[in-house]
Coordinates of C-alpha atoms in Angstrom, one line a residue:
X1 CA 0.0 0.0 0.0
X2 CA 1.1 3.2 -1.1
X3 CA 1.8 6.6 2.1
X4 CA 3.0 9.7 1.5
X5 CA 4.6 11.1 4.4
X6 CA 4.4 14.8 4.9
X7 CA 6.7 16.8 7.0
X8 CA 8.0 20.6 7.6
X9 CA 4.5 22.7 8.2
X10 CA 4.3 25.0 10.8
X11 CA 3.6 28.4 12.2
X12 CA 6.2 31.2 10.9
X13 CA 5.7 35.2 9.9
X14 CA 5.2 37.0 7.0
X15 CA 8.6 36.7 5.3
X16 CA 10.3 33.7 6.7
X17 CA 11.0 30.2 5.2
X18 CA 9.4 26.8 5.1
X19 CA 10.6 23.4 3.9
X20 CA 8.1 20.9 3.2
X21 CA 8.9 16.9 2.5
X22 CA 7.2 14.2 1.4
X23 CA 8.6 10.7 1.1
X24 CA 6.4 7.8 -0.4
X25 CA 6.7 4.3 0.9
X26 CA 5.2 1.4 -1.2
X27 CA 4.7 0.4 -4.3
X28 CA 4.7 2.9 -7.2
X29 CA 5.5 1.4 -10.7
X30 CA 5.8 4.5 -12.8
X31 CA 5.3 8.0 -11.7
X32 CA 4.4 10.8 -14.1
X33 CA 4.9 14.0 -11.5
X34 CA 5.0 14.7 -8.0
X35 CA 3.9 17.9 -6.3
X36 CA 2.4 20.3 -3.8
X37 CA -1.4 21.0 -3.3
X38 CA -2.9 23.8 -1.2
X39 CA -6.4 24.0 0.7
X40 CA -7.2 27.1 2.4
X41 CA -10.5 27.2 4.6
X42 CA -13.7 27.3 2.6
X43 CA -11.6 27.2 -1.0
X44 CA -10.9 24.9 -3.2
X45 CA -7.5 22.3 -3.3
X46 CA -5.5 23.9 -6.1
X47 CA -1.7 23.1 -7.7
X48 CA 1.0 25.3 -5.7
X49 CA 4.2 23.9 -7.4
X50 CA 4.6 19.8 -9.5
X51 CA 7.9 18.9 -11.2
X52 CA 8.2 16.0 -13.6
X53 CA 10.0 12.5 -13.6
X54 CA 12.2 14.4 -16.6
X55 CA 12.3 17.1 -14.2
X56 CA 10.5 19.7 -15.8
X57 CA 8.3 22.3 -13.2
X58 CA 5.3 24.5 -13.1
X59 CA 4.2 26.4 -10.2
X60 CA 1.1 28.6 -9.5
X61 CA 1.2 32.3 -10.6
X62 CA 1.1 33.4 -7.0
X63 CA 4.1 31.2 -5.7
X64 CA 6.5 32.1 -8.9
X65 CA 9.7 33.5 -7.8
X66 CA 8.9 32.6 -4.1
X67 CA 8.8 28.8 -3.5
X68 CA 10.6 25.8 -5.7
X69 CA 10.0 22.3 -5.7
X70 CA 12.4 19.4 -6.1
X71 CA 12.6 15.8 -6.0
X72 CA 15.1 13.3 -5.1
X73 CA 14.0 10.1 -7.3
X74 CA 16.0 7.6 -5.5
X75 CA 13.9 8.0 -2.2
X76 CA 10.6 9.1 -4.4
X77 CA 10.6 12.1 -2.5
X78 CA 9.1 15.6 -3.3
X79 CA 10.5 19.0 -1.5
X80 CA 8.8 22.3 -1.5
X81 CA 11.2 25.4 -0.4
X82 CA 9.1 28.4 0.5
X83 CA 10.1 31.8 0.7
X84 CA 9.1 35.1 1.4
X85 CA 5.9 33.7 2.6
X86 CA 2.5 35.4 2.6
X87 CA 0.0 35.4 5.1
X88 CA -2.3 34.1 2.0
X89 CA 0.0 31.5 1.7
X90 CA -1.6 30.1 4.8
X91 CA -3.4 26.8 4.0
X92 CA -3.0 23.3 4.3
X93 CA -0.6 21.3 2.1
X94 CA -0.8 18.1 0.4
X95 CA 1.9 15.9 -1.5
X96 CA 0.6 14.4 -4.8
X97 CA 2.4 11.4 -6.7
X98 CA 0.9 11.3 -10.2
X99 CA 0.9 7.8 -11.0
X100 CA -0.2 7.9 -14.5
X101 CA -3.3 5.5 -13.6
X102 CA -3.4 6.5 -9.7
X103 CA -3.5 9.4 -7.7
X104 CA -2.3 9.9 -4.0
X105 CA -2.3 11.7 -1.3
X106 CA -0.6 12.4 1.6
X107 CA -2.3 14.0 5.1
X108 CA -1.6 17.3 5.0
X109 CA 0.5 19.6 6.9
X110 CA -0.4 23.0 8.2
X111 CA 1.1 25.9 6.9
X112 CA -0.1 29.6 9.5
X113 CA 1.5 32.6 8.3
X114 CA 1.6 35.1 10.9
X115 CA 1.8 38.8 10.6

């Protein structure tokens, strides 16, 4: 069975830093992308930040120039570096593997921007 394994959320102000991981433990045959989902209260779950298996990236407009996602293949682990966060950066964050034919998810972890 396939977890993702979310780590790194917390509480920080308005400027600082953030490192999230996630680390996937099962087994994944082929994976397509992995990335970084957002849910804020009341909105919807939308794409912050994904980077290919060829390692090609796209990020939401409102995280360009701010955060950058990596992966390490060997350990099928995604990274999200955020800087210069906002406090509308506050939300909860989710690890995606895109598995061509399945989809997962990890927990969440909580990202509170202060002011």
């Amino acid at each position: 069975q396939v977890q993702l394994v979310e780590s790194g959320g917390g509480l920080v102000q308005a400027g600082g830093s953030l490192r999230l991981s996630c680390t996937a433990s099962g087994s994944i045959y082929s994976i397509n992308a992995m990335g970084w989902y957002r849910q804020a209260p009341g909105k919807q779950r939308n794409l912050v930040a994904r980077i290919t298996s060829s390692g090609r990236t796209n990020y939401a407009d409102s995280v360009k120039g701010r955060f950058t996602v990596s992966r390490d293949n060997a350990r099928t682990a995604v990274y999200l570096q955020m800087n210069s966060l906002k406090l509308e950066d506050t939300a909860v964050y989710y690890c995606n593997v895109d598995a061509f034919l399945n989809d997962y998810w990890g927990q969440g972890t909580q990202v509170t921007v202060s002011s």
